[in-house]
CSV table of N, CA and C in Angstrom, one decimal:
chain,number,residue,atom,x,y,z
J,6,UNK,N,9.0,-0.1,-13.1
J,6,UNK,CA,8.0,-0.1,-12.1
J,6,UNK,C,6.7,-0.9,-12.5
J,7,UNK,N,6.3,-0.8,-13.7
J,7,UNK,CA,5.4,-1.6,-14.4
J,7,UNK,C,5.2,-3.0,-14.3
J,8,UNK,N,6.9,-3.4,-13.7
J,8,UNK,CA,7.1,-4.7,-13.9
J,8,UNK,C,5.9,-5.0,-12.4
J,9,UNK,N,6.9,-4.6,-11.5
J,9,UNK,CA,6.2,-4.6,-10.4
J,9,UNK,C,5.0,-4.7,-10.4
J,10,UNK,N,4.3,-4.0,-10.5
J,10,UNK,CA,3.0,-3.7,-10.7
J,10,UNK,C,2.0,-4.8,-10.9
J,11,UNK,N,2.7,-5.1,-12.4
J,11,UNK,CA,1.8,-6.5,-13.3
J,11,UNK,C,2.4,-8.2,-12.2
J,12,UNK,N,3.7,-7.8,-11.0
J,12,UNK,CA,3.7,-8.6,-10.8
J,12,UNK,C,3.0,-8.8,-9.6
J,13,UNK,N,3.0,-7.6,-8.8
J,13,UNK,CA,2.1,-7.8,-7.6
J,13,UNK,C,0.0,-8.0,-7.4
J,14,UNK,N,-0.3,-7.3,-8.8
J,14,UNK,CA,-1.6,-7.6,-9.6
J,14,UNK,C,-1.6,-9.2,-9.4
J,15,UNK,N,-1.0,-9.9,-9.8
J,15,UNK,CA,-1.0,-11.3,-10.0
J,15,UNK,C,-0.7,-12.4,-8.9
J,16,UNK,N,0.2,-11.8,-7.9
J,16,UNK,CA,0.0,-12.4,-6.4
J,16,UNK,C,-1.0,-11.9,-5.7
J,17,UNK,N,-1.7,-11.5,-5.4
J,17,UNK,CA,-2.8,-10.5,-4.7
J,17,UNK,C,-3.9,-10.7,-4.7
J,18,UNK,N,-4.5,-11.7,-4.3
J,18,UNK,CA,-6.1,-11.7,-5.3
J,18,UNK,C,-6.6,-10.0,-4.6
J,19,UNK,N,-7.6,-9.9,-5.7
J,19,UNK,CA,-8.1,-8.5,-5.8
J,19,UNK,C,-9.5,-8.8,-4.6
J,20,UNK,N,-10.1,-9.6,-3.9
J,20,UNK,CA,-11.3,-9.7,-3.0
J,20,UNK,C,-10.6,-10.9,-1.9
J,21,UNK,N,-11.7,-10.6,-1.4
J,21,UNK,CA,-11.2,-11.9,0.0
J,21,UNK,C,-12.7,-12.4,0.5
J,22,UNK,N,-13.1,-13.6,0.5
J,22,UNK,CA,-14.3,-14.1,1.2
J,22,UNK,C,-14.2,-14.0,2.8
J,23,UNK,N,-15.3,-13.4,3.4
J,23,UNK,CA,-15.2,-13.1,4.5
J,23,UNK,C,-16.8,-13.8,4.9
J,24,UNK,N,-16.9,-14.7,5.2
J,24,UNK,CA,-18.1,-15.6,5.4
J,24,UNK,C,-18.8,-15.7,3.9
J,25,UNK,N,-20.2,-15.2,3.8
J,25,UNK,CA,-20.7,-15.3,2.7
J,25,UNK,C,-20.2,-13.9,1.6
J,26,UNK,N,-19.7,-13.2,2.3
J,26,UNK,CA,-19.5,-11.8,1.3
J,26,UNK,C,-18.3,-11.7,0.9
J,27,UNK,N,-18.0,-11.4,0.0
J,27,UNK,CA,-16.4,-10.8,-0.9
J,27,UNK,C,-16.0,-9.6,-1.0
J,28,UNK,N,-15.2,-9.0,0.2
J,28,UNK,CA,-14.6,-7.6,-0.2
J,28,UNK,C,-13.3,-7.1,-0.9
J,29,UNK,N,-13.1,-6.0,-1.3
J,29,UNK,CA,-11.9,-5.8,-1.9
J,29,UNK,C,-11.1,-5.7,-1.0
J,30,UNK,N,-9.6,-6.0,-1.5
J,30,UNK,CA,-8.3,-6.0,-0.9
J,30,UNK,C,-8.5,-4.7,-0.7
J,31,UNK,N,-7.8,-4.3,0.3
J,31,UNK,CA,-7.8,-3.0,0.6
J,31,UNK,C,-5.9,-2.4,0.9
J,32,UNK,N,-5.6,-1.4,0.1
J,32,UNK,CA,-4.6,-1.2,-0.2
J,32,UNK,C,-4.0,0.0,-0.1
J,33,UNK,N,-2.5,0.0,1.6
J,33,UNK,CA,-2.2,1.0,1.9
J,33,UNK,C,-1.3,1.8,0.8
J,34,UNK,N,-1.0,2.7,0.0
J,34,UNK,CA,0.1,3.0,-0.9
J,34,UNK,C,0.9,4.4,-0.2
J,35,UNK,N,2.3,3.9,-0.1
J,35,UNK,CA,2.6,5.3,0.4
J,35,UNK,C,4.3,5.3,-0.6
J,36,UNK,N,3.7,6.9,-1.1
J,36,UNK,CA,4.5,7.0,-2.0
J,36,UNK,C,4.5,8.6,-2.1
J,37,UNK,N,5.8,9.7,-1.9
J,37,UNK,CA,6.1,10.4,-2.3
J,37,UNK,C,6.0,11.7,-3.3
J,38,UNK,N,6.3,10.9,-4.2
J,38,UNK,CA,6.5,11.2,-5.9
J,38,UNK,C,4.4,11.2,-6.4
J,39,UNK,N,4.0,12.2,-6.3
J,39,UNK,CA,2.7,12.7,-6.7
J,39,UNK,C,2.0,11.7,-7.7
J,40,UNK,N,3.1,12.4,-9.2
J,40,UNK,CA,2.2,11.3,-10.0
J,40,UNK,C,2.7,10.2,-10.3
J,41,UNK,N,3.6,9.1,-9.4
J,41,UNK,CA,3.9,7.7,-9.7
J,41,UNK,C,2.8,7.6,-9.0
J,42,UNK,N,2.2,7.6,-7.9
J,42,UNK,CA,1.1,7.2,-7.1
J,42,UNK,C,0.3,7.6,-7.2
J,43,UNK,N,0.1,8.5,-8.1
J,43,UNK,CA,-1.4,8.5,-8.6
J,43,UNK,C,-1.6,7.6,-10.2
J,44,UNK,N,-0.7,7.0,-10.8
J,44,UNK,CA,-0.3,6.4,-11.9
J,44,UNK,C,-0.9,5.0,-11.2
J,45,UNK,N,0.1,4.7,-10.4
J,45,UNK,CA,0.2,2.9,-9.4
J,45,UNK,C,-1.7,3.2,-9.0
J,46,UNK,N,-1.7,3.8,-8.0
J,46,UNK,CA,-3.4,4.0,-7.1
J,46,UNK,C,-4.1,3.8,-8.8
J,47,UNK,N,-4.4,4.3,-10.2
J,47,UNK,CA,-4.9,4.0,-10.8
J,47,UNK,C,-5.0,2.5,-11.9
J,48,UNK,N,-3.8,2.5,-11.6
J,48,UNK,CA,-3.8,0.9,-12.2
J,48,UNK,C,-4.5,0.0,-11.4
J,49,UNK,N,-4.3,0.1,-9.7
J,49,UNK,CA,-4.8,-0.8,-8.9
J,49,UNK,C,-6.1,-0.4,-8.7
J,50,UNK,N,-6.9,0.6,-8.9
J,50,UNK,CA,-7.9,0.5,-8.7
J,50,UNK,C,-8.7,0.0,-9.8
J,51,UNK,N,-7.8,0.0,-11.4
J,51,UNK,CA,-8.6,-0.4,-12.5
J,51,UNK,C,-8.7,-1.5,-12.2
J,52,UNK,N,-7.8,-2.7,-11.1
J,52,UNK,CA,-7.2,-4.1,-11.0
J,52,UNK,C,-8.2,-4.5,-10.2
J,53,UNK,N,-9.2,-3.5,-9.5
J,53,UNK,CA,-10.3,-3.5,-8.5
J,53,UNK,C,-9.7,-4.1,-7.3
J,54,UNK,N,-9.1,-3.2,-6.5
J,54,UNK,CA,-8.2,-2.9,-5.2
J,54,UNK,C,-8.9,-1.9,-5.2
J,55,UNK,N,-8.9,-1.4,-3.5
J,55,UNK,CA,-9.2,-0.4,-3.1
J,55,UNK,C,-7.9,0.0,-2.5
J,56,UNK,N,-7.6,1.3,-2.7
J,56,UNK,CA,-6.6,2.2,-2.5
J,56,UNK,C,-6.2,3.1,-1.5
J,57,UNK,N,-5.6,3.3,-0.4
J,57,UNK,CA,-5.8,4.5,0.0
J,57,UNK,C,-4.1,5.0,-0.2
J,58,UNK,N,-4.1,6.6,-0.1
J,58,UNK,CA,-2.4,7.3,-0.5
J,58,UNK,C,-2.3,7.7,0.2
J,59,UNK,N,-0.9,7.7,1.0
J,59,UNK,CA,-0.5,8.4,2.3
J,59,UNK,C,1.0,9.1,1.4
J,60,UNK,N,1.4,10.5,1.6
J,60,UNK,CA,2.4,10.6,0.7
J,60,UNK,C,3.8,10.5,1.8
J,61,UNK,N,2.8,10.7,3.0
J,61,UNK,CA,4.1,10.8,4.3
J,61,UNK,C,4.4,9.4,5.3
J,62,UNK,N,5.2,9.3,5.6
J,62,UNK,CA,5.2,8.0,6.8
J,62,UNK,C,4.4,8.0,8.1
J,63,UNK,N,4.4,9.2,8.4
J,63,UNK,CA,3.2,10.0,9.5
J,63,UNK,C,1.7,9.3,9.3
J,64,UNK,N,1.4,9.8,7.9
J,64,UNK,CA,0.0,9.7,7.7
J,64,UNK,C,0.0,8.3,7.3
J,65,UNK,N,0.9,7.5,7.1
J,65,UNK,CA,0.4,5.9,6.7
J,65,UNK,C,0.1,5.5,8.6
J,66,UNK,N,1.4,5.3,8.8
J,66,UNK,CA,1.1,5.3,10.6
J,66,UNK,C,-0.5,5.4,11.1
J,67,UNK,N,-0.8,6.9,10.8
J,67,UNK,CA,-2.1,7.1,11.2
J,67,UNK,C,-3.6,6.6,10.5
J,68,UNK,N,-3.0,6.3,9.3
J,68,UNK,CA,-4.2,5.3,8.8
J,68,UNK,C,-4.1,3.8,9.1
J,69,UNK,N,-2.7,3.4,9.3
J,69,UNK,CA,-2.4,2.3,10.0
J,69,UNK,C,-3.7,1.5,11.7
J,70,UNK,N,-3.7,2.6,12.0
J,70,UNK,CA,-3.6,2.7,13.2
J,70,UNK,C,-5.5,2.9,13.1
J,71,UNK,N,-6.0,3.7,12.0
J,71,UNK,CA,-7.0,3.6,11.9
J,71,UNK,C,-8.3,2.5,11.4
J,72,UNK,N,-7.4,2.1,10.8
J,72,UNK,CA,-8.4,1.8,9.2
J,72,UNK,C,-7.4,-0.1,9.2
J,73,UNK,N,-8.1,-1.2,8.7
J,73,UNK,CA,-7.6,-2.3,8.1
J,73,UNK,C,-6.8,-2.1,7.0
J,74,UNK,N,-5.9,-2.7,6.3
J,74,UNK,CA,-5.1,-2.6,5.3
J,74,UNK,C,-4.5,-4.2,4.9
J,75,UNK,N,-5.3,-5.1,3.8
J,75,UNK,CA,-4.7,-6.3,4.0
J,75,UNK,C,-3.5,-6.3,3.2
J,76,UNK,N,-2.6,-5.0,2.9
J,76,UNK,CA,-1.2,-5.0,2.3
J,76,UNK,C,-0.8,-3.6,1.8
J,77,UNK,N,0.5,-3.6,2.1
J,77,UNK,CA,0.9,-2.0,1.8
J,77,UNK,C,2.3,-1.7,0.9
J,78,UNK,N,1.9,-0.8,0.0
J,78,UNK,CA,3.0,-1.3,-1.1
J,78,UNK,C,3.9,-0.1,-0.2
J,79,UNK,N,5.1,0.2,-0.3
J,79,UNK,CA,5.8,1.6,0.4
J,79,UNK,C,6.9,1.4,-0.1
J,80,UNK,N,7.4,3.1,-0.7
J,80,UNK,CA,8.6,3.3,-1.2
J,80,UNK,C,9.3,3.6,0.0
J,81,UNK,N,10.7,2.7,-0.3
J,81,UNK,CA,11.7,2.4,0.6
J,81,UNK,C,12.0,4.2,0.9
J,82,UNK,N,12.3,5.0,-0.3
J,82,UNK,CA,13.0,6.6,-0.3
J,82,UNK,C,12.1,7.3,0.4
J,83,UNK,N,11.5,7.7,2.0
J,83,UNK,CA,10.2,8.6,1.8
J,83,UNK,C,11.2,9.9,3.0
J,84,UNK,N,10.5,10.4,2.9
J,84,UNK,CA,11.0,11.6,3.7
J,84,UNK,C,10.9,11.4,5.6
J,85,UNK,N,11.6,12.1,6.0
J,85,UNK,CA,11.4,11.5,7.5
J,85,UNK,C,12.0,10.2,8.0
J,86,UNK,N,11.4,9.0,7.2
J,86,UNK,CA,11.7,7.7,8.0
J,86,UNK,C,11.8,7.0,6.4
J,87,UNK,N,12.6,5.9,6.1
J,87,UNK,CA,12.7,4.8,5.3
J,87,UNK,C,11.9,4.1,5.0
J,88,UNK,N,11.1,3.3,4.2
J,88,UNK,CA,10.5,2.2,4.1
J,88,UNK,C,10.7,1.4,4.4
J,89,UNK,N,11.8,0.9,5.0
J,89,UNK,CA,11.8,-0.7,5.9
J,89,UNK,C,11.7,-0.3,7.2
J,90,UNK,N,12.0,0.9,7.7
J,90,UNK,CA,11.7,1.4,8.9
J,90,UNK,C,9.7,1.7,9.2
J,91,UNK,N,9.5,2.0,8.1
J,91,UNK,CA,7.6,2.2,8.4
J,91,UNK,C,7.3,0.9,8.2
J,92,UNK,N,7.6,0.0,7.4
J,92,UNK,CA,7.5,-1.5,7.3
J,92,UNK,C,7.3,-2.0,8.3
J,93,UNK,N,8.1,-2.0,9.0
J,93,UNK,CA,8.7,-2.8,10.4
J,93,UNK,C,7.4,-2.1,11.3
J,94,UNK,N,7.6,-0.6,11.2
J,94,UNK,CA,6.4,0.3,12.1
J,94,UNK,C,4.5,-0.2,11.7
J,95,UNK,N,4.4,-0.5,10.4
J,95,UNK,CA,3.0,-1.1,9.9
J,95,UNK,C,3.0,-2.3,10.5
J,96,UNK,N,3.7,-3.2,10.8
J,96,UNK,CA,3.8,-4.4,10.8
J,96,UNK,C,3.5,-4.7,12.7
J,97,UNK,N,4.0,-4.0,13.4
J,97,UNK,CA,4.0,-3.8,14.7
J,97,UNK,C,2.3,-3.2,15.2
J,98,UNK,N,1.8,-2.3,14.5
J,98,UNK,CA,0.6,-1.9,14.3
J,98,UNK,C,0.1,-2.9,14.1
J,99,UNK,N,0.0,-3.2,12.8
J,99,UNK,CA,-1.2,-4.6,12.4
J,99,UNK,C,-0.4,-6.4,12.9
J,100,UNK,N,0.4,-6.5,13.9
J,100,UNK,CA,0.0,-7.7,14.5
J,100,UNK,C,0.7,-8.7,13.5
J,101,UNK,N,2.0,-7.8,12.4
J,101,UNK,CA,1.9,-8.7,11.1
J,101,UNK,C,1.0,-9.2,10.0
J,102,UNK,N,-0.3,-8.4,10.2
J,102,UNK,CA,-1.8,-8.7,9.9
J,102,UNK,C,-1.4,-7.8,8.6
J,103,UNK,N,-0.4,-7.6,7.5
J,103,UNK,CA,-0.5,-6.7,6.7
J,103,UNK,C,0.4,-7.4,5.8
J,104,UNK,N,0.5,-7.3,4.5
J,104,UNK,CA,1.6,-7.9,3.9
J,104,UNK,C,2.2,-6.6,3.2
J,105,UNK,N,3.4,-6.9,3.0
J,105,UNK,CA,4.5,-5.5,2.9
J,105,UNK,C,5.3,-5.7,1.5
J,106,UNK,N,4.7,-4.9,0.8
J,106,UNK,CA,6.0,-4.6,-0.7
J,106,UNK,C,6.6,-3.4,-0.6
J,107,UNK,N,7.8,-3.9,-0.9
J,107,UNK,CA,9.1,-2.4,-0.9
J,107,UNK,C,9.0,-2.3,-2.4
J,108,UNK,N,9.4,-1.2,-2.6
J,108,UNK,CA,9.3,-0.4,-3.8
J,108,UNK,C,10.3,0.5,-3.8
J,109,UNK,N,11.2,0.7,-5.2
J,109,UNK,CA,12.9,1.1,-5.0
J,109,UNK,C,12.7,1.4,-6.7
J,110,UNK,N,13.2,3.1,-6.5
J,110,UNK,CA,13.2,3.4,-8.1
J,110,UNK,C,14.4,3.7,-8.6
């Protein structure tokens, strides 16, 4: 998973110019498994991403729906609904306005 990690760190710039100001990427994670996502959420936030964890498909939806997200890592295995199935569901929400990594352990 590490691999991952160090490879999506390196596609991703960590800020985005938004006229004269530079915000952080902001970053959906939805992941199950307690402490792989709180492991990943602390890598990326050392990588200066901002983070948010949804452990359920529900609550990504509802942050979805809330909040900007310019990318969302999501484990394909989640309870309830699949990760290419909330994929497809984030993606319908944000207009395509999101970029989508699957994640498979």
């Amino acid at each position: 998973m590490l691999c991952f990690a160090s490879d999506f760190i390196k596609k991703v710039p960590v800020s985005a110019d938004i006229g004269s100001m530079a915000k952080k990427v902001k970053i959906l994670l939805v992941e199950d498994d307690k402490k792989f996502a709180e492991s990943l959420n602390r890598l990326l936030t050392t990588e200066g991403y901002e983070v948010v964890h949804a452990e359920k498909p529900q609550t990504a939806i509802s942050y979805a729906k809330l909040q900007h997200f310019d990318a969302a890592i999501v484990d394909c295995m989640l309870p309830q609904m699949n990760g290419v199935d909330l994929g497809t569901k984030l993606k319908e929400i944000t207009g395509n306005g999101i970029s989508l990594y699957l994640m498979s352990g």
